[in-house]
CSV table of C-alpha atoms in Angstrom, one decimal:
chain,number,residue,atom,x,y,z
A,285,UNK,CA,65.5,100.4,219.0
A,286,UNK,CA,66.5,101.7,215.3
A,287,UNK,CA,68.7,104.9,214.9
A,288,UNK,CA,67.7,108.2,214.2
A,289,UNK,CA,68.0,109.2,210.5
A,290,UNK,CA,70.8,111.8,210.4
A,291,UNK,CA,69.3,115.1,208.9
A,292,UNK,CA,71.4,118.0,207.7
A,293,UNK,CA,70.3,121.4,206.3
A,294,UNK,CA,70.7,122.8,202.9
A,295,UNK,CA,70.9,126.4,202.7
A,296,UNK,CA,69.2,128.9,200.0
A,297,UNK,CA,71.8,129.8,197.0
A,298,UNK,CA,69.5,131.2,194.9
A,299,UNK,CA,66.3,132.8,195.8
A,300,UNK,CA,64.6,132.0,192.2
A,301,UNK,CA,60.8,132.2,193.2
A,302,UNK,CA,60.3,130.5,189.9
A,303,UNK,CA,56.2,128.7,189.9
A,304,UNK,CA,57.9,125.1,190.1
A,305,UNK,CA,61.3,125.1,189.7
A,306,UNK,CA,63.1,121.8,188.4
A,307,UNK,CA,64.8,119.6,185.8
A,308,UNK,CA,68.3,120.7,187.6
A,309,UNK,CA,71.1,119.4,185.5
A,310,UNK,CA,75.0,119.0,185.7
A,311,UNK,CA,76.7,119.9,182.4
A,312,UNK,CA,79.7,118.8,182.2
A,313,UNK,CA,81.2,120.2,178.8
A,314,UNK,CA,80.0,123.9,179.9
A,315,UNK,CA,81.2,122.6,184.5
A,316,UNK,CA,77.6,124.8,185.2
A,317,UNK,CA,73.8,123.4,186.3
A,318,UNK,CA,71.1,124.0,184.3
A,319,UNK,CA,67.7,124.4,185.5
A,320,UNK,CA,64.4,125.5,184.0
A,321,UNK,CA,60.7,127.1,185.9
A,322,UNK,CA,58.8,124.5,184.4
A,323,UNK,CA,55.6,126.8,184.2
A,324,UNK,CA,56.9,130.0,182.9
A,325,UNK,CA,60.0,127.7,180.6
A,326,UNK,CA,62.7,130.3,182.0
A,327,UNK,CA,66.3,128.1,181.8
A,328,UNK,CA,68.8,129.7,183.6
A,329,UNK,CA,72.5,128.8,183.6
A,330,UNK,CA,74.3,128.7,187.3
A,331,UNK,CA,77.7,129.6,187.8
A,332,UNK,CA,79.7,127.7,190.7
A,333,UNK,CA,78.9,131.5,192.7
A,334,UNK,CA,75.1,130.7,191.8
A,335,UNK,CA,74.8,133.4,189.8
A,336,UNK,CA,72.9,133.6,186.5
A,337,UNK,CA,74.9,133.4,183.7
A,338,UNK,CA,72.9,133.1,181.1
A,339,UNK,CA,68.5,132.9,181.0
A,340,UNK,CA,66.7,131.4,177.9
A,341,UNK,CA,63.3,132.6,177.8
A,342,UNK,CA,60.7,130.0,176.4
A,343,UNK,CA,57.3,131.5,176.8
A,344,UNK,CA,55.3,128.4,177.7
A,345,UNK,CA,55.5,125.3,179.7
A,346,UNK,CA,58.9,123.2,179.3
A,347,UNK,CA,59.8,120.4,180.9
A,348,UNK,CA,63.3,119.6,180.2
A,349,UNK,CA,66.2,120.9,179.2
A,350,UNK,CA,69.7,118.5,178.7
A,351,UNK,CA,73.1,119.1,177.8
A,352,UNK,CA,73.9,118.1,174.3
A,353,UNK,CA,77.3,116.4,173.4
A,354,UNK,CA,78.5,119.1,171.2
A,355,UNK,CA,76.6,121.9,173.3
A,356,UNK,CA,72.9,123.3,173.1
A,357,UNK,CA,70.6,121.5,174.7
A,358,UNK,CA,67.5,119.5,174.2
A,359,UNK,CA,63.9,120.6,175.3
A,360,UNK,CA,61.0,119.0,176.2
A,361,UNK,CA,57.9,120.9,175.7
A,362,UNK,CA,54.9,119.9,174.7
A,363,UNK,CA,54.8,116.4,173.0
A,364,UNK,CA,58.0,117.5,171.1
A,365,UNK,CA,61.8,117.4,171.4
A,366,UNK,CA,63.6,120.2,170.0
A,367,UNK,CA,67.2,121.0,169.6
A,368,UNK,CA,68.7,124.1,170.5
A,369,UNK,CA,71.8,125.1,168.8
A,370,UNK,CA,74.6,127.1,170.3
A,371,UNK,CA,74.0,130.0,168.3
A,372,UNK,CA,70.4,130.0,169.1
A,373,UNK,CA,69.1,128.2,166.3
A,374,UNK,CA,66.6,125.6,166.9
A,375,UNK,CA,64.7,122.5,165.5
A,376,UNK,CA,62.8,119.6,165.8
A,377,UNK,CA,63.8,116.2,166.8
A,378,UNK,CA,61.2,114.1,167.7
A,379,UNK,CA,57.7,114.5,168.5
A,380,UNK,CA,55.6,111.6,170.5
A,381,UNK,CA,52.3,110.3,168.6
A,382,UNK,CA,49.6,112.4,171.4
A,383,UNK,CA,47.5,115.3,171.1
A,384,UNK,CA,49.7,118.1,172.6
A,385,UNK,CA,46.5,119.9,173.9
A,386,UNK,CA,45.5,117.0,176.1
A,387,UNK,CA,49.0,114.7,176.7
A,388,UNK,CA,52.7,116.7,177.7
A,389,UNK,CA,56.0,115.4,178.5
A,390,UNK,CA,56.7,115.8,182.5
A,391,UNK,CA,60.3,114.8,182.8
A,392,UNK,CA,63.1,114.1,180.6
A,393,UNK,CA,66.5,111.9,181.0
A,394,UNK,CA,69.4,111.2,179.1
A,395,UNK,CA,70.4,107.3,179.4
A,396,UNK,CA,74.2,106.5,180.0
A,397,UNK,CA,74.3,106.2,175.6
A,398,UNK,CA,72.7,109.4,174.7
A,399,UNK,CA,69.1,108.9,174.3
A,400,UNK,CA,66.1,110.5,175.8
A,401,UNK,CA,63.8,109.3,177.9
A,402,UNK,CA,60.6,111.1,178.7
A,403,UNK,CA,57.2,110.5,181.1
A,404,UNK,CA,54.0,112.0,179.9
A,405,UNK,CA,50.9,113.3,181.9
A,406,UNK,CA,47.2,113.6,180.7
A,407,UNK,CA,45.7,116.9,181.0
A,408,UNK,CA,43.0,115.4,183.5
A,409,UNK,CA,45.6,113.1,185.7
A,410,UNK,CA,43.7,110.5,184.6
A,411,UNK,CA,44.8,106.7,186.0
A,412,UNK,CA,46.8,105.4,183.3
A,413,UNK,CA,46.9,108.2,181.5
A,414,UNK,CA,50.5,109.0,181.3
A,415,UNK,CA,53.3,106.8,179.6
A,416,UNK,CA,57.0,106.6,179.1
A,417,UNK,CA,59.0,107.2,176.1
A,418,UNK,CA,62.5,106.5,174.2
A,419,UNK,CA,64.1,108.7,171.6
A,420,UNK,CA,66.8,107.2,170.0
A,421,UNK,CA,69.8,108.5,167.9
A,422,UNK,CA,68.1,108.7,164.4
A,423,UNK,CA,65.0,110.6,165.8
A,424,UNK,CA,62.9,108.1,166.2
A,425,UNK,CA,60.2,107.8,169.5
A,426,UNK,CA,59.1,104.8,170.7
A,427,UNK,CA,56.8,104.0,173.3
A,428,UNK,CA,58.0,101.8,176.0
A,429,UNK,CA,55.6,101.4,178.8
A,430,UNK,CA,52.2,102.1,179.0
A,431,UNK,CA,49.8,102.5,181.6
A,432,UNK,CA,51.5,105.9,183.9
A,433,UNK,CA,49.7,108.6,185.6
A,434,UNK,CA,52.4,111.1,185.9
A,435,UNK,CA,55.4,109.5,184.5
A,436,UNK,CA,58.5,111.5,186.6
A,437,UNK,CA,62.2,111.1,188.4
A,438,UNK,CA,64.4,109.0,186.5
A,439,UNK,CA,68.1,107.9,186.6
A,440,UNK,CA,70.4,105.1,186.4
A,441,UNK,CA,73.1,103.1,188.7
A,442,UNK,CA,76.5,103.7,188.5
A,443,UNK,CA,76.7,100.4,185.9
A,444,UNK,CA,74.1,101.3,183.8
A,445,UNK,CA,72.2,98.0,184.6
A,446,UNK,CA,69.6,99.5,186.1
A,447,UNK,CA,67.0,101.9,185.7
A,448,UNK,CA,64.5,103.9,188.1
A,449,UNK,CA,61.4,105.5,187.4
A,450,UNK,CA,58.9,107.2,189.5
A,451,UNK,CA,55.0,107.2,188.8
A,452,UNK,CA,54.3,110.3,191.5
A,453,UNK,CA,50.6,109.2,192.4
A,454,UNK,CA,51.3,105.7,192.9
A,455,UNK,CA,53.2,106.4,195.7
A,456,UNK,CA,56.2,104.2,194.5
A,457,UNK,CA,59.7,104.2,192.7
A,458,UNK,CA,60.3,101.1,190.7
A,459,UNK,CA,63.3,99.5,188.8
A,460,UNK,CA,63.9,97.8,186.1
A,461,UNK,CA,66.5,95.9,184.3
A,462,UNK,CA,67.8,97.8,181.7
A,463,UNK,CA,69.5,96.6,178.4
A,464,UNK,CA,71.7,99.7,177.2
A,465,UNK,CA,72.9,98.4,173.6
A,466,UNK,CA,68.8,98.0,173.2
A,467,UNK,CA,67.5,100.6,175.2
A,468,UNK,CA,64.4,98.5,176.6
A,469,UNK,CA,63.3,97.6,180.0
A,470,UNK,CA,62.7,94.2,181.6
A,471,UNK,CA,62.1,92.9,185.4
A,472,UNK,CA,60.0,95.6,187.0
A,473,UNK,CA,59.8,95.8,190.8
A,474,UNK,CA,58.8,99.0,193.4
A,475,UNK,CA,62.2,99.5,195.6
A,476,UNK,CA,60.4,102.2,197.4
A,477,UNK,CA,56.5,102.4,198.1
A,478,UNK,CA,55.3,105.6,199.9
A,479,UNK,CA,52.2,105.4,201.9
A,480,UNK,CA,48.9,107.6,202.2
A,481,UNK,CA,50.4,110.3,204.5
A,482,UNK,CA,53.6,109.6,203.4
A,483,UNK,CA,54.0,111.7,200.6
A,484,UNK,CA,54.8,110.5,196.8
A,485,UNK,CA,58.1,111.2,195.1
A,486,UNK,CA,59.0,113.4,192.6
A,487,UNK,CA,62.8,114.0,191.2
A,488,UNK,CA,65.5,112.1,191.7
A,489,UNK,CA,69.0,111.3,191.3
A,490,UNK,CA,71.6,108.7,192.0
A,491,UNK,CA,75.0,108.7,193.7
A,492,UNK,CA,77.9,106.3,193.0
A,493,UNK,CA,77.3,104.7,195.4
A,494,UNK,CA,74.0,103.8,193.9
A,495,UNK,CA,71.9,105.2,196.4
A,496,UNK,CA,68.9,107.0,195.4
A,497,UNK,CA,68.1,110.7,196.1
A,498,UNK,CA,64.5,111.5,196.0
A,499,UNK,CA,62.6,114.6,196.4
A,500,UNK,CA,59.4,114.6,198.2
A,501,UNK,CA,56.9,117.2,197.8
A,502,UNK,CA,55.3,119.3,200.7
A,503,UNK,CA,57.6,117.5,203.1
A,504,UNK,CA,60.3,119.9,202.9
A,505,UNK,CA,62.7,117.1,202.6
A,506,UNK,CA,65.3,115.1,199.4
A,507,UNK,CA,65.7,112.2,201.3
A,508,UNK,CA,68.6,109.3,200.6
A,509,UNK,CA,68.0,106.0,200.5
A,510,UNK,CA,70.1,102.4,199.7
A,511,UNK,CA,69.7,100.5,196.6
A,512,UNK,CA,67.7,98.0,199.1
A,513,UNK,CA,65.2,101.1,200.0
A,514,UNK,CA,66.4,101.9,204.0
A,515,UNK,CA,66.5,105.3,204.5
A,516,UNK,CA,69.9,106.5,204.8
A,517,UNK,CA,69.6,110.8,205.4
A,518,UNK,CA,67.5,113.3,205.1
A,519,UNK,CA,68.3,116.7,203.7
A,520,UNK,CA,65.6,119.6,204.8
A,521,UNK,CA,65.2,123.2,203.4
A,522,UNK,CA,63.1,125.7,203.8
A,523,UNK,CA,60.6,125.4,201.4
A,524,UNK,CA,57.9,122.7,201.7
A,525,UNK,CA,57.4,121.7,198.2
A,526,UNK,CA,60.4,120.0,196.9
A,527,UNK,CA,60.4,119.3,193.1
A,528,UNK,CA,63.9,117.5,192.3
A,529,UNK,CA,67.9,117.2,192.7
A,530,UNK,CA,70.9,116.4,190.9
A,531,UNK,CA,74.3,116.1,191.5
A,532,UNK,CA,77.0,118.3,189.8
A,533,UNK,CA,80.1,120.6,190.5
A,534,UNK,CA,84.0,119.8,189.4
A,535,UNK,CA,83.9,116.8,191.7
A,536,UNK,CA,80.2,115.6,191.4
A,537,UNK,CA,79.6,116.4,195.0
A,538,UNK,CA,77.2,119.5,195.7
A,539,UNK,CA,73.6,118.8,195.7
A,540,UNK,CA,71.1,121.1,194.1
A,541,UNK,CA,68.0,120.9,194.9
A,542,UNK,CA,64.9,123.0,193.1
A,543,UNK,CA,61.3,123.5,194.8
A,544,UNK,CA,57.9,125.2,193.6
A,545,UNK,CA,55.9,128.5,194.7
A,546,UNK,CA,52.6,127.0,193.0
A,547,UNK,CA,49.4,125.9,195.9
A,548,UNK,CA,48.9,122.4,194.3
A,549,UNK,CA,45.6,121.5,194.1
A,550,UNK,CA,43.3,120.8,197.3
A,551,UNK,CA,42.3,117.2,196.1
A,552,UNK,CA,45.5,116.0,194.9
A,553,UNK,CA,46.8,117.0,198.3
A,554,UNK,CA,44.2,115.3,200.4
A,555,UNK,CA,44.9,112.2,198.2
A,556,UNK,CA,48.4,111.4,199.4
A,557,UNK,CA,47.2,112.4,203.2
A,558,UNK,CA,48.4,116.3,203.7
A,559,UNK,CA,46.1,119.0,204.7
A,560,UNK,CA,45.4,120.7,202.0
A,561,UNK,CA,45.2,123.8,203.7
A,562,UNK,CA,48.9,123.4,205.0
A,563,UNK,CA,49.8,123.1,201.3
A,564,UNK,CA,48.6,126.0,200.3
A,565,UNK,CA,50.6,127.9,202.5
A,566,UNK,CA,54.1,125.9,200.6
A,567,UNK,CA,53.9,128.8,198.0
A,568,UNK,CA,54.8,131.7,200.4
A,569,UNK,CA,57.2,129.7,203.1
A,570,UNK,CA,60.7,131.1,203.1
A,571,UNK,CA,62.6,130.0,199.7
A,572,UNK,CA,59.4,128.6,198.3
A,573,UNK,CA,60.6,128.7,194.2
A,574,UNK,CA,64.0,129.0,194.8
A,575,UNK,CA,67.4,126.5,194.7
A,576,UNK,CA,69.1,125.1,197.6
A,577,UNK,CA,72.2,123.5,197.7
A,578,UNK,CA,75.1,121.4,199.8
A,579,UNK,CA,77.9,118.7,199.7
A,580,UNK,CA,76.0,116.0,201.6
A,581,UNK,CA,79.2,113.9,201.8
A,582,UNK,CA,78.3,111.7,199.1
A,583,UNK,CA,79.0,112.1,195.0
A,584,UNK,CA,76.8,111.9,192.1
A,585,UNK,CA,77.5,110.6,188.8
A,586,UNK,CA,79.1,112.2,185.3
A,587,UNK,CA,76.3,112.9,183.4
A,588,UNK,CA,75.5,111.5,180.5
A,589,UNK,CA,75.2,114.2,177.2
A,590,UNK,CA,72.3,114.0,174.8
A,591,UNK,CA,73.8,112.7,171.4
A,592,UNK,CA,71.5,114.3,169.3
């Protein structure tokens, strides 16, 4: 008989109700966590109190927003990638080749050499619809893979040999090979593979120990897993519809994890096997919107700076 998957609590720190809260990122020049409401494109700034130090108002959908070497960050919203300056100045990077009315950028990463990787969605969801994306240090974006629904969670292992990527509907987190002095991709192959009733994944991070941390929506639950896919623990909160995590804090070692206040629609529900009318009720549960947090015992990586 196998043993029971340990499971621990994380507590609410801050009590956001943001529509979908996520992108949560370590910086390490500014030792805070950035996080964005990827609806409304409010970024707040956490303190190591979880207070808000600092909120940048967008005004419309944004998907990313990553520490810059020499501080700013870089936004995704849209199709585009702009730079925000310090002083509040801003301008474009990059832009992918898509009609912003019909194709958007759903998550954003920074690669252990300072580029940005991004995962697009179609308006529609369509099957295929979605791809992934590389902007390298002169500006340019490239298109790497094709052939995505909603291209998502990303991150690296502590070597930078290898790359993870999460394709929500499919139900599965692959990896690839990855080639840092090139930036491409090579060797794909699912590590995890969720099935109907299972949830899909959304977020995720990894530790140094290279285990993966992935957040699965209306399950309540960031769940740990091995390189090799066992589960290792699960980490519950209140609010059923988890969005993402990252590691961060002086010593890498406190989890944050962001969730949404948003009913998802009824037929994407029923397609991954949850009662739709369950879901629905994810955007009024106790902390539904808001950040949780913990040391799980483990320690995430030093995050890599955009060097744009």
């Amino acid at each position: 008989m196998s043993a029971a998957v340990p499971t621990v609590e994380a507590p609410l720190v801050h009590d956001w109700k943001a529509a979908i809260a996520e992108a949560p990122v370590w910086d390490e020049r500014g030792q805070v966590f950035w996080c964005l409401d990827n609806v409304s494109g409010e970024i707040i700034e956490l303190g190591d109190d979880w207070s808000v130090r600092r909120t940048i108002r967008r005004g419309r959908p944004t998907a990313a927003a990553l520490p810059r070497v020499d501080g700013g960050l870089l936004l995704a919203e849209g199709c585009a990638f702009t730079l925000l300056d310090p002083d509040g100045g801003e301008r474009l990077l990059a832009a992918i080749d898509a009609d912003p009315s019909s194709v958007r950028i759903n998550e954003a990463a920074c690669d252990p050499q300072g580029r940005v990787w991004a995962g697009t969605v179609d308006a529609a969801l369509s099957i295929g619809g979605g791809a992934l994306h590389r902007v390298d240090g002169d500006g340019r974006c490239v298109r790497v893979l094709e052939g995505l629904t909603i291209g998502n969670g990303m991150g690296w292992s502590p070597d930078g040999g290898t790359f993870y990527l999460v394709d929500s509907p499919t139900g599965r987190v692959d990896a690839f090979d990855f080639d840092g002095a090139a930036g491409t991709l090579a060797n794909r192959r699912t590590v995890l593979n969720f099935a109907v009733g299972e949830g899909w994944a959304d977020g995720l991070c990894v530790d140094a120990e290279g285990c993966l941390w992935v957040a699965i929506p209306l399950t309540s639950e960031v769940r740990r897993y091995s390189p090799g896919g066992a589960l290792l623990l699960r980490v519950r909160v209140t609010a059923p519809f988890v969005t993402s995590c990252a590691f961060g804090g002086a010593d890498h070692a406190t989890l944050l994890i962001t969730t949404g206040a948003v009913a998802l629609p009824r037929q994407m529900v029923a397609a991954i096997g949850f009662d739709p009318d369950a879901a629905q009720d994810a955007a009024t549960a106790p902390g539904a919107g808001g950040l949780f947090a913990l040391k799980p015992g483990a320690k995430g990586l030093t995050e890599p700076a955009c060097r744009f």
